[in-house]
Amino acid sequence: MAILIDRHSRIVVQGLTGSSGRRHGLLCRDYGSQIVAGVTPGKGGTHLDGIPVFDTVAEAVETCHADVSMIFVPPPGAAEAILEASEAGIRLAVCITEGVPVRDMVLVNRALANSSMRLIGPNCPGLITPGQCKVGIMPGDIHQPGSIGVVSRSGTLTYEAVKQLSDAGLGQSTCVGIGGDPIIGTSFIDVLSLFNDDPDTKGVFLIGEIGGTAEEQAAAWIRQHLRKPVAAYIAGMTAPPGKRMGHAGAIISGGSGRAADKIAALRDSGVQIAESPASMALAMQKAFKAAGLSSHDS
Amino acid sequence: MKLHEYQAKALLAQYGVVIPRGQLVRSVDEAGQAAETFSGACVLKAQVYAGGRGKAGGVARVESVEQARQIADRLLHRRLVTVQTDEAGLPVTSLLVEELVPVARELYLSLTLDRSAGRYCLIASAEGGMDIEQTARLTPERVRRLTIDPLVGLRAFHARGIARFFNLEGDLGDATVSLILALYRCFLEKDASLLEINPLVVTADNRLMAMDAKVSIDDSALFRQHDLAGLKDDSQYDPLEVRAARSDIAYIKMDGRIGCLVNGAGLAMATLDMLTECGGQPANFLDVGGGADQDKVREAFRILLEDPSVDGILVNIFGGIMRCDLIAESLIAAAAATGSHIPIVVRMAGARRDEGRRILEEQTDLNIVWQDGLASAANAIVKLLAPST
């Protein structure tokens, strides 16, 4: 089951012939994902390592029945690539591109309000349903099939969490990197809601960071709706205010976006907080224990 | 990216916003000459990338050329510490000398991003010259907030509503509407992330004027804002931050003695948190990025190794796209190039970790300690640098 992607997902890579698109398109295929097509305007009719390349997403959908798009188009064209995927009838677009202008994303998110397509990202590592399908740039081998849903604003910090979970025998249903930008297509709450309804997900690990109030909103939602054990880690306790910590969205501004406030909100909602990045799996195990469940039933 | 006040005002003036007459000066003599054009009565404003200048003594009203020269001498080539800067403050390399304008009313206008709505918003306040967050807290009825649908845009009827909220009618009401529409156009065309006029004043002779202006540009849009990208003032950043930015390395200077090199922003923040929890003090935040090549990694190491405040380094790499063996090679090359022998604790996980470890353990010239765990790595560097008793 898992959420959003599985072994049946048919993936088109927008920007397949660029260096990142090629590299990760092929790595995803090696993992077992069905990479059915690529799109690069002007390169239609060619092939890349056996993958047909089209000029438009619409052709990739029509000819190869792609339903998921992984986007590596550089920032100047990324917004247009997302909109093209939406109009072509793609169900799920995953935009890996870092550095998409905010103005473009404001317009994209408004346009997608009238679309049936879900966007994940931009500026994200993508998502993976271990053992079935990888649509992203994460190292596949650290993941184990299982029943922990992972949702995160970060990339390598998620890998760290996943490795800890796998080492502790806690496999994952699906891991979703929602992205580190201020405006993103899919929120924590969107993913939490999918995990809540997924029978294969028994517990959730959330990774947040400074900037914005998405974690506080997630905390409120968790308190009201989530029926599964949740643990979380929030990065940036020691981040200085007013400085952008690598991610475009990771900034404490005007007293808002502080890690301490996010941690307090999550804790108030019954979320087990990992006090240190070295104890993320431990926090997940504690969350199961507190709920009277064994993490190994998962 | 921030703009200086004088740059922000020049930008707004291009859109028809009325600003005080003024001149940018970089020396005491220039300040004196500028003051002369205003017959001595003028305002001197230190140009730094931070607010709170007034209370910090960075804005001064003077009555004579001599006084202007004295104030300029006191401000120029000093560092200004405000509530928005750190303890070291920011260097003042230029002053804006402006005419004195008799003011009847002070208002507030800004455009910014509402992250949770995913839309831009206009904030207007009848209390100009105050901190807007304070006004919103203490007298919320004095603040109006308008979320803008990007497909509809900010329209004249919205602007008329704000003019009414300000109780500005007739010519001043019309001027308010034009001003708001011009601000929105500027905001979009220049990919601004913040555009704030505080205070926006009604002058004694009934003109609407931007007395102060703050503009930030979305860093991600600088590729299509070449003119603005060129306005960046490197003097307002730590020299190491400027150097890192040239290599596209996300780097922020901090107060401690332990240099940190990490791949990924989230993991880098988590590493600083871990280090602090173990009693260490980070000298910096540094994210080499996901797809860094060896040149970039080498430069990142050199920035740490050449920083005199760094006594030791903690490396935390999660190999994925980035391979641990390449990081190890870059580390050795950078250390060899700088001749540094400070202690370095390395923790790696993921792609080609064992190869990376072997490369590091085979060399004998450098003071490198391998650790498997994140916590043990942070503890190790703290212990290595603890004063021996």
XYZ file of C-alpha atoms in Angstrom, chain A residues 157 160-161 164-165 168 170 205 231-233 272-287, chain B residues 270 274 277 347 373-375:
34
model
C 18.943 14.780 7.778
C 20.238 10.111 8.859
C 16.810 9.453 10.393
C 18.730 5.069 12.322
C 15.230 3.664 11.847
C 16.797 -0.244 14.745
C 12.031 0.040 11.966
C 8.407 10.270 12.174
C 7.917 11.148 17.020
C 9.732 14.213 15.725
C 13.050 15.957 15.539
C 7.641 12.196 21.291
C 10.525 14.613 20.686
C 14.001 13.371 19.806
C 16.240 15.547 21.963
C 19.204 14.983 19.705
C 19.724 14.007 16.074
C 21.497 10.899 17.387
C 18.334 9.635 19.105
C 15.703 9.815 16.378
C 15.030 6.067 16.176
C 14.966 5.894 19.951
C 12.269 8.568 20.038
C 10.203 6.560 17.553
C 10.490 3.470 19.759
C 9.467 5.519 22.789
C 6.427 6.819 20.916
C 21.310 19.235 13.507
C 24.414 18.137 18.644
C 24.443 19.799 23.426
C 31.960 11.026 10.976
C 28.321 7.937 15.618
C 27.024 11.490 15.492
C 27.014 11.880 19.274
